[in-house]
Short mmCIF file of C-alpha atoms in Angstrom, two decimals:
data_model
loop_
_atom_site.label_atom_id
_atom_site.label_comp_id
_atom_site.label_asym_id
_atom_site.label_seq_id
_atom_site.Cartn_x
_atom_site.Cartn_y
_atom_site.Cartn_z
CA UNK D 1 0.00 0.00 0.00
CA UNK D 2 1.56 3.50 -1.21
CA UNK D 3 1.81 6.32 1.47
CA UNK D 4 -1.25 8.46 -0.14
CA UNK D 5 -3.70 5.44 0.58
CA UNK D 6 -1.83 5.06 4.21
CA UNK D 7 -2.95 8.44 4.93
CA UNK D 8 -6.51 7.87 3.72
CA UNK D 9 -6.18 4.33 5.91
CA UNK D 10 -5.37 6.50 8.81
CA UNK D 11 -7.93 8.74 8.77
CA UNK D 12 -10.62 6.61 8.44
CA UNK D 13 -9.63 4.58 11.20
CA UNK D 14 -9.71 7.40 13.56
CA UNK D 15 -12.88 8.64 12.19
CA UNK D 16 -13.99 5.21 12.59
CA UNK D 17 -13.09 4.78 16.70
CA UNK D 18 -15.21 7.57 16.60
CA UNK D 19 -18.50 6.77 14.34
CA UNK D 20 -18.30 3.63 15.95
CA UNK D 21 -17.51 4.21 18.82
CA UNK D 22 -15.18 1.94 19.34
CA UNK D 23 -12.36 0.80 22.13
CA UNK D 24 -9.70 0.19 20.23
CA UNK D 25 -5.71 0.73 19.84
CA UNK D 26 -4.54 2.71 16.22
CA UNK D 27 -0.88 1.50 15.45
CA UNK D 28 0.52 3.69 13.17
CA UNK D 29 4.42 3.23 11.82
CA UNK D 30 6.81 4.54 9.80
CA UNK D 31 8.88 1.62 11.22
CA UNK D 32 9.65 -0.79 13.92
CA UNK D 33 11.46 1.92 15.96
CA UNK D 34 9.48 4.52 14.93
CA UNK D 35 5.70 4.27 15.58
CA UNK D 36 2.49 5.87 17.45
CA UNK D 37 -0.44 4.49 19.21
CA UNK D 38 -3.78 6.04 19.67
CA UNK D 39 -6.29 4.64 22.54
CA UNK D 40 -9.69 5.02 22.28
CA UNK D 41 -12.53 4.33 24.72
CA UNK D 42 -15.89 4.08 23.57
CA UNK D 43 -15.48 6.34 21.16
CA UNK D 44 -12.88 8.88 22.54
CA UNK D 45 -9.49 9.29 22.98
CA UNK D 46 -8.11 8.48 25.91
CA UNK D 47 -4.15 8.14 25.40
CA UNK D 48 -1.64 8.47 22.81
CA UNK D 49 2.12 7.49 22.79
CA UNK D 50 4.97 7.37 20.68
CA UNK D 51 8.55 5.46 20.49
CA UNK D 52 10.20 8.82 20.08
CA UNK D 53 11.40 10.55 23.13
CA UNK D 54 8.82 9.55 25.74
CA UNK D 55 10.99 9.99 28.75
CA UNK D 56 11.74 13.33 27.14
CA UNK D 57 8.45 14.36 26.54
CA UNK D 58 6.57 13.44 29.95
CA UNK D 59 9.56 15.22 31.55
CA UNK D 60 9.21 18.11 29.66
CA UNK D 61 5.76 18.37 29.71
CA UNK D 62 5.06 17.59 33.58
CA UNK D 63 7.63 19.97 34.35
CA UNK D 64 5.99 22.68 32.13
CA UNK D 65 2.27 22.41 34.04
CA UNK D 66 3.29 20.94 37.17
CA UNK D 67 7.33 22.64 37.92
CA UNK D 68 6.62 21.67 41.62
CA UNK D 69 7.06 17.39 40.41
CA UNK D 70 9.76 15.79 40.45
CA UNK D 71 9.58 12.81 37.91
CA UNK D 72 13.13 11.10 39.11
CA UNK D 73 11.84 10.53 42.62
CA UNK D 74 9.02 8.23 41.27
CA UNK D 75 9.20 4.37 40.67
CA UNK D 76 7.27 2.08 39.57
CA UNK D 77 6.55 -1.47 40.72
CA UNK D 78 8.15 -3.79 38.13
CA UNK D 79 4.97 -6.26 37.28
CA UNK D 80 3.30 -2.55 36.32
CA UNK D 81 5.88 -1.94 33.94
CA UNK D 82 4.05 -1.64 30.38
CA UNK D 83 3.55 0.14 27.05
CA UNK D 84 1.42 2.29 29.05
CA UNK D 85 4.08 3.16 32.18
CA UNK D 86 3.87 6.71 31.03
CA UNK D 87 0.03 6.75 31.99
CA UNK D 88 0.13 4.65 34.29
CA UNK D 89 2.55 7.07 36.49
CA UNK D 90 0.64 10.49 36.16
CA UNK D 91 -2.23 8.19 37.32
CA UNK D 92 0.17 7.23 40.69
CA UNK D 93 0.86 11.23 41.21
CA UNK D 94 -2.73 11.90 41.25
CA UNK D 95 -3.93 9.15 43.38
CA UNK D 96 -1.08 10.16 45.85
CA UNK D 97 -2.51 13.74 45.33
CA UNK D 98 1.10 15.00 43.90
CA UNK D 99 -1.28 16.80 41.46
CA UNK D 100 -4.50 17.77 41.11
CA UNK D 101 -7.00 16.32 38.57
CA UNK D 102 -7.06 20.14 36.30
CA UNK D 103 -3.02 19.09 35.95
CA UNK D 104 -3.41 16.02 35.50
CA UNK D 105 -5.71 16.37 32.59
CA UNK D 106 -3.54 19.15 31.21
CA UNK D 107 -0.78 16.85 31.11
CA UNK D 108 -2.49 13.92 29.49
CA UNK D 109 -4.18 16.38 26.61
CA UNK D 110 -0.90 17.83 25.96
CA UNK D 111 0.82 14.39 25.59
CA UNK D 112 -2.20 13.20 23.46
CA UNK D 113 -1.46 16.49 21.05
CA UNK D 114 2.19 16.65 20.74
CA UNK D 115 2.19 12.63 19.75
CA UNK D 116 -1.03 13.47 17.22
CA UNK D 117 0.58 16.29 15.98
CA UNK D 118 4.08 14.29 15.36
CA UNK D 119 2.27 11.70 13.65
CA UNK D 120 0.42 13.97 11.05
CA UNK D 121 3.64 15.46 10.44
CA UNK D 122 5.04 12.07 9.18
CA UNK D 123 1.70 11.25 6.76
CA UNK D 124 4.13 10.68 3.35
CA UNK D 125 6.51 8.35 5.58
CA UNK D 126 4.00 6.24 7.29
CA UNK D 127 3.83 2.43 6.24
CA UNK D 128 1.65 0.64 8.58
CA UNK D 129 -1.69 1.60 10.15
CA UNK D 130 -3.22 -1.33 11.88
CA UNK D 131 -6.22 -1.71 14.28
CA UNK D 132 -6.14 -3.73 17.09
CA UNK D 133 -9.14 -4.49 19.58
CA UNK D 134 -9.41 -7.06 23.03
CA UNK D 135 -9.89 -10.48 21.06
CA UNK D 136 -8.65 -13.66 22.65
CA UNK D 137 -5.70 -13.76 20.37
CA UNK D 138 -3.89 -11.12 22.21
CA UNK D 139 -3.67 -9.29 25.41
CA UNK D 140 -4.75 -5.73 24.30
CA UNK D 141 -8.23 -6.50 25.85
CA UNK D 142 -6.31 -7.15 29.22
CA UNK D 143 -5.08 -3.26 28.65
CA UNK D 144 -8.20 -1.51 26.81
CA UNK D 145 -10.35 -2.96 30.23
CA UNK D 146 -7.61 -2.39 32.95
CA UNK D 147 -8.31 -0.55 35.88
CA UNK D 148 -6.33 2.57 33.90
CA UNK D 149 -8.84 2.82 31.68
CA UNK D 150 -11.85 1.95 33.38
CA UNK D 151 -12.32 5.67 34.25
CA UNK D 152 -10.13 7.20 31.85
CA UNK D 153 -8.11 10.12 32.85
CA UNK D 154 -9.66 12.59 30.26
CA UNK D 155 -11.93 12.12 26.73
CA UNK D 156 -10.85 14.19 23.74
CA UNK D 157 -13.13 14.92 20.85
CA UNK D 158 -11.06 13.53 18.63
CA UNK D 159 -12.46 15.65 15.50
CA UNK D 160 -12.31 18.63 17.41
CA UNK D 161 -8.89 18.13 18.25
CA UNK D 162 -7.59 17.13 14.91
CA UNK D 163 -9.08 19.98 13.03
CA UNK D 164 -6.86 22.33 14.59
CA UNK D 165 -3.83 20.25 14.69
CA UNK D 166 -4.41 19.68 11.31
CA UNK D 167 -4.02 23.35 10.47
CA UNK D 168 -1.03 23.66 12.14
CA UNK D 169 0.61 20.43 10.81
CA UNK D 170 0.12 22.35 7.34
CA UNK D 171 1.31 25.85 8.21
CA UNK D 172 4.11 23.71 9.22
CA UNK D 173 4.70 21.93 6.16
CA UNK D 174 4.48 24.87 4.52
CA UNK D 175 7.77 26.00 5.72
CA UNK D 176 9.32 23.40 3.58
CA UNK D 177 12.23 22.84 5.72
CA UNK D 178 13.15 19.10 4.97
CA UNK D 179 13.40 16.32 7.79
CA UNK D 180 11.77 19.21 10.24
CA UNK D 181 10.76 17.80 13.39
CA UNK D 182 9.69 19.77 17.06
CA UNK D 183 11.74 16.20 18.28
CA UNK D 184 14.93 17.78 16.60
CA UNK D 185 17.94 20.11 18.10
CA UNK D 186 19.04 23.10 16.39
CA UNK D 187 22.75 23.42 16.59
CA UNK D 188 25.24 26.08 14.92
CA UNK D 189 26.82 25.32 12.03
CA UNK D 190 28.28 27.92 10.38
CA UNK D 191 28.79 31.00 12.53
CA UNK D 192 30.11 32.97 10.03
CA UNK D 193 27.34 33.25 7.71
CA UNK D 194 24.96 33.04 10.88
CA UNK D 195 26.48 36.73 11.88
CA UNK D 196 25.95 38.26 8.68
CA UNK D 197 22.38 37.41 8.48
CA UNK D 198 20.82 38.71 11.49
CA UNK D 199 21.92 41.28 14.26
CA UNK D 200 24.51 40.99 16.96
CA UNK D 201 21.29 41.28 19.52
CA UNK D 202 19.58 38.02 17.52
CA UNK D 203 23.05 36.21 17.48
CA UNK D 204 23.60 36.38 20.90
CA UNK D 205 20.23 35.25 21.65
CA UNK D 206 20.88 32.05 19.25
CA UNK D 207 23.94 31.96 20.74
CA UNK D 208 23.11 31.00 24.05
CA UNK D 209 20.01 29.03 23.72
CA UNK D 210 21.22 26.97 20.66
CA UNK D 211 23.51 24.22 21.38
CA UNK D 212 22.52 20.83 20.06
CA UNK D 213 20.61 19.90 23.28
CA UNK D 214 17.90 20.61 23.42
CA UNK D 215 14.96 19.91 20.72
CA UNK D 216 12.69 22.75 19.54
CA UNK D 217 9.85 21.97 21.93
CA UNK D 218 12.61 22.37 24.91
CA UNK D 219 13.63 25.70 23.25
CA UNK D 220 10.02 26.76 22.79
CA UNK D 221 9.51 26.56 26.60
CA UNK D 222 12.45 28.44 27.53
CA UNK D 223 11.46 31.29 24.67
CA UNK D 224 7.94 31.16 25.83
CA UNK D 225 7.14 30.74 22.09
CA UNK D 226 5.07 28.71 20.32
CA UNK D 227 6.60 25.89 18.87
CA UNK D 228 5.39 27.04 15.37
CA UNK D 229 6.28 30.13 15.59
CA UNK D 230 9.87 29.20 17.11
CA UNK D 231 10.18 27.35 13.68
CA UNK D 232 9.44 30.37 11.32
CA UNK D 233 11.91 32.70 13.03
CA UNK D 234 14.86 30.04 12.64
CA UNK D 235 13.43 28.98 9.19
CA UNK D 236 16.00 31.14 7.34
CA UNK D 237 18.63 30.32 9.48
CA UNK D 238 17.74 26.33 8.60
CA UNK D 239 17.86 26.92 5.09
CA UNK D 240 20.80 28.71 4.41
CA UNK D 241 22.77 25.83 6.54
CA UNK D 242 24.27 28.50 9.24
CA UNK D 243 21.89 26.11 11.51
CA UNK D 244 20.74 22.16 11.03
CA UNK D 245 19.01 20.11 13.13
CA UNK D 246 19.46 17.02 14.69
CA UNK D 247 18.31 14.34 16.35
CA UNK D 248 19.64 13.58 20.19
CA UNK D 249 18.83 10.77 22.29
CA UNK D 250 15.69 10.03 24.76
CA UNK D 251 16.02 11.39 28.49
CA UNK D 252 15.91 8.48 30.72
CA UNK D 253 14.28 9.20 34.26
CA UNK D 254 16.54 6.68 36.16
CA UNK D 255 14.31 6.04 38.90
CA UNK D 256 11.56 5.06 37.41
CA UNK D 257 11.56 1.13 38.08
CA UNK D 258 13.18 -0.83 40.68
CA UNK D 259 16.18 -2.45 39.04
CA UNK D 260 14.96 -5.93 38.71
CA UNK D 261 17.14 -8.82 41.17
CA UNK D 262 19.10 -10.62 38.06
CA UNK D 263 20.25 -10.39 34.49
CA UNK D 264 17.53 -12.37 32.75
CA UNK D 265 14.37 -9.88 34.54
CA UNK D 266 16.64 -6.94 33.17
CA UNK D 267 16.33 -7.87 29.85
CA UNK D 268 12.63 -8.95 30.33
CA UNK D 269 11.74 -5.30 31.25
CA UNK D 270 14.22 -3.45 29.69
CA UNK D 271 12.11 -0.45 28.01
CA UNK D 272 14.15 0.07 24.83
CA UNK D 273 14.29 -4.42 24.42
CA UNK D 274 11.19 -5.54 25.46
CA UNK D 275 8.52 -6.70 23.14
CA UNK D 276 4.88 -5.33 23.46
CA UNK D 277 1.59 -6.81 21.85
CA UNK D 278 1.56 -8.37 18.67
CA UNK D 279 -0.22 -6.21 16.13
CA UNK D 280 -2.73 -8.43 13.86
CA UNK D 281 -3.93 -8.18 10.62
CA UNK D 282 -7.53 -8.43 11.22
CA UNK D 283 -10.41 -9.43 8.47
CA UNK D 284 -12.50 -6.48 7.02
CA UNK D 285 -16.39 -6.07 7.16
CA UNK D 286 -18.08 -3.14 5.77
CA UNK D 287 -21.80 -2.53 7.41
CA UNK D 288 -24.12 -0.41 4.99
CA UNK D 289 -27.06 1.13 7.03
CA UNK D 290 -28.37 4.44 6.77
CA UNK D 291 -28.78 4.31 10.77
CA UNK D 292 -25.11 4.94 12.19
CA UNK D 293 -26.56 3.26 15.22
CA UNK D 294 -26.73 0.11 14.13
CA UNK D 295 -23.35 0.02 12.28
CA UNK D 296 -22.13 0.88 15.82
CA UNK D 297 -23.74 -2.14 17.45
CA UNK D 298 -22.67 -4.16 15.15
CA UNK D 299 -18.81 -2.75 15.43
CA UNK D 300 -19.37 -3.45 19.28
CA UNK D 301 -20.33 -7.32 18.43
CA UNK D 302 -17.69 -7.96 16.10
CA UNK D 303 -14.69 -5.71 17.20
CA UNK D 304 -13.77 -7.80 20.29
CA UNK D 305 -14.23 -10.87 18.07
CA UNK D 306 -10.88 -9.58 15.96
CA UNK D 307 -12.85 -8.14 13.09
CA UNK D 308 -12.33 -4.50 11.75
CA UNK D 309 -15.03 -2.36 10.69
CA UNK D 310 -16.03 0.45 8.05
CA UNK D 311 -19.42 1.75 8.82
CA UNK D 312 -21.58 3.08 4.99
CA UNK D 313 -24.13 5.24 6.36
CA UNK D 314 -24.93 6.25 2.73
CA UNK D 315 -25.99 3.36 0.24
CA UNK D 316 -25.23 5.74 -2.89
CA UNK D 317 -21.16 5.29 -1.77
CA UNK D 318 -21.62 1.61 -1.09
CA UNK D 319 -19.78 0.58 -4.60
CA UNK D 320 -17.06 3.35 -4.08
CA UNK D 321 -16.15 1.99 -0.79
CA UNK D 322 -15.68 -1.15 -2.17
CA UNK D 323 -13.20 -0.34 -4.79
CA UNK D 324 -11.28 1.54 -2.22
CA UNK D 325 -11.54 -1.96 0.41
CA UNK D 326 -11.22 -5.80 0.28
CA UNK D 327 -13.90 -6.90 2.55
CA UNK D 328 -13.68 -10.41 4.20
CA UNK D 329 -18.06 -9.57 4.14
CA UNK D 330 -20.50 -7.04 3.43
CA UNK D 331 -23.71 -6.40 5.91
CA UNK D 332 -26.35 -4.63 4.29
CA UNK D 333 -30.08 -3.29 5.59
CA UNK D 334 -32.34 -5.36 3.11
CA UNK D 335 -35.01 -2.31 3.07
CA UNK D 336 -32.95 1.30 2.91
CA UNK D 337 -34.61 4.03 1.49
CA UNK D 338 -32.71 5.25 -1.25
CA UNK D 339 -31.14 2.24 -2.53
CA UNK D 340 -32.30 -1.75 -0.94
CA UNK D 341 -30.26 -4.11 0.08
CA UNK D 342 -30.90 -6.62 -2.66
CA UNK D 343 -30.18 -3.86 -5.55
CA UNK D 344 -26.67 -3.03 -4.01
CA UNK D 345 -26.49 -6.61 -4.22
CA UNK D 346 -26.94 -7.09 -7.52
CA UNK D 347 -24.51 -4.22 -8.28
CA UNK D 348 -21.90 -5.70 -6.28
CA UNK D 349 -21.76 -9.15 -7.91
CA UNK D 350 -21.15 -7.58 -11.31
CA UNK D 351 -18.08 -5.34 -9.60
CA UNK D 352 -15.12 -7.59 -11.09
CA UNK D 353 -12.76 -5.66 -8.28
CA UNK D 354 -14.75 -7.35 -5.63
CA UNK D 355 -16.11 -10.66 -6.96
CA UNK D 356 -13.58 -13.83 -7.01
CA UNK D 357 -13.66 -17.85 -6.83
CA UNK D 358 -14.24 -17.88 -3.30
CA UNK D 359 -17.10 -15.05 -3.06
CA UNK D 360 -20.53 -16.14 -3.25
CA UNK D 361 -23.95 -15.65 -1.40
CA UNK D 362 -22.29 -16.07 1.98
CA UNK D 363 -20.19 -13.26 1.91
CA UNK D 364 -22.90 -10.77 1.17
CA UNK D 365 -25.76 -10.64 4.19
CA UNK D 366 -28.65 -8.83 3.96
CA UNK D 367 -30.54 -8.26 7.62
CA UNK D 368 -33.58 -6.51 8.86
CA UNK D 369 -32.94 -2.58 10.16
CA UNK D 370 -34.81 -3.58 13.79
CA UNK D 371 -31.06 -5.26 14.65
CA UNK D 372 -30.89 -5.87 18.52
CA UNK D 373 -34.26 -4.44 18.96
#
């Protein structure tokens, strides 16, 4: 699958957790190393992470909203060690009243926005998007249902959120500075042409806050700028070469975890080595019902049964979607107004993009619109 229909892939899986209000975790990748993870609940998001700087990023953030914490003196049991440790320990500070529940959601929302925001930034790179729900061949129900999530810390409207990050990821773009990420240090290159270009009171600024260190979101803190606009005023600077940017390494908070007893445990829970749930490819059904309702109870029957759903709330698009998807079945309502069940039928048989050996009546189900009634 090229990047263009990744993109589309994307999106409609988010809008999906949302239409259908699902509980679900997105995987998005651009590879192994490099990947995000969206958590919905019931239709909202709840949590979002990334493999890039996450010890960096709680730190920064935490100490941002909350400069009274102090991240290094907290640990973590070891058997609570998980791809969710980062939520898992902002829930600790707040049920030990470290912070309040307004900072704790500020911190959460933020976390959820920088790692959304990252993500749209790397659309053309991405390579996987994949969909995973609690089905009994892995152990994602085990962390969709946990305690953490039962009452989630906060619910974002994810298409509120996303319309304004969206903006931003394109004013961004639009800079056209290549390889630009808010994860990346500015450093000095050429100090020469850097003094010609701008004034001895700008090059002194530079001076002292650029040194290779610390990434553009650190340096947007400490300039009390926006990150965005932190970008435009070095944007010249970037694309002249007198400054590049690069990447630097994660921040560790060293007392997070008890040091497991031997070698074997260390390895086991080792954050950068351990492995985490197995994404699956899961089988495709598309639900055509002009009553969103019912494609959502249906998503909520089959999701934690390890299928993956796109809802047609319009019959008229029915064919489109399927030349766009490879559906392992199709559920249609038999008596929709502007188009029936059995017509769409008919249509779809004759689709030579869809049809093959193994399709026949089965795969095509036509049911009553008074489902679970």
């Amino acid at each position: 699958m090229n990047a263009l229909n990744q993109i589309k892939q994307l999106k409609t899986e988010l809008n999906n957790a949302v239409e259908l209000q699902q509980t679900c975790k997105i995987y998005v990748a651009i590879s192994p190393e490099h990947n995000w993870s969206f958590y919905f609940k019931k239709g909202y998001l709840i949590w979002a992470s990334s493999s890039i700087h996450r010890f960096r990023r709680l730190y920064r953030i935490t100490q941002q909203l909350c400069p009274q914490l102090n991240c290094q003196s907290i640990r973590l049991r070891e058997q609570e060690i998980s791809e969710l440790w980062e939520y898992l320990l902002i829930s600790v500070l707040y049920k030990r009243q470290i912070i309040t529940i307004v900072e704790i959601k500020e911190i959460v929302q933020e976390i959820i926005k920088e790692v959304l925001f990252d993500c749209l930034l790397a659309d053309t790179q991405i390579t996987t998007v994949k969909v995973i729900f609690g089905t009994q061949n892995n152990n994602m129900g085990a962390i969709l249902n946990s305690p953490l999530f039962k009452q989630p810390i906060i619910q974002i409207e994810y298409k509120k959120t996303i319309h304004r990050l969206e903006l931003q990821a394109s004013d961004w773009k639009a800079l056209n500075i290549n390889n630009c990420s808010p994860n990346l240090a500015p450093v000095i290159i050429d100090i020469n042409k850097l003094k010609k270009e701008i004034t001895p009171e700008k090059y002194q600024q530079i001076f002292m806050l650029i040194n290779g260190k610390k990434t553009l979101r650190d340096l947007a803190i400490v300039t009390k700028l926006d990150v965005l606009k932190l970008i435009r005023t070095l944007a010249p600077q970037i694309k002249n070469k007198a400054i590049a940017l690069q990447q630097i390494p994660d921040q560790q908070l060293n007392n997070l975890y008890f040091v497991p007893k031997n070698q074997s445990d260390q390895e086991k829970y080792n954050f950068q080595t351990r492995e985490y749930i197995q994404e699956l490819e899961l089988p495709l059904v598309i639900c055509v019902d002009n009553n969103p309702k019912i494609c959502q109870k249906i998503a909520q029957i089959l999701n934690p049964a390890g299928y993956r759903i796109i809802p047609v709330n319009d019959a008229a698009k029915t064919l489109l979607v399927l030349l766009e998807n490879q559906p392992d079945l199709i559920i249609m309502n038999a008596t929709m107004p502007d188009a029936s069940g059995y017509e769409l039928s008919t249509q779809i048989r004759k689709m030579p993009s869809v049809t093959s050996p193994d399709v026949n009546s089965s795969s095509i189900t036509l049911a009553s619109p008074n489902l679970g009634g």
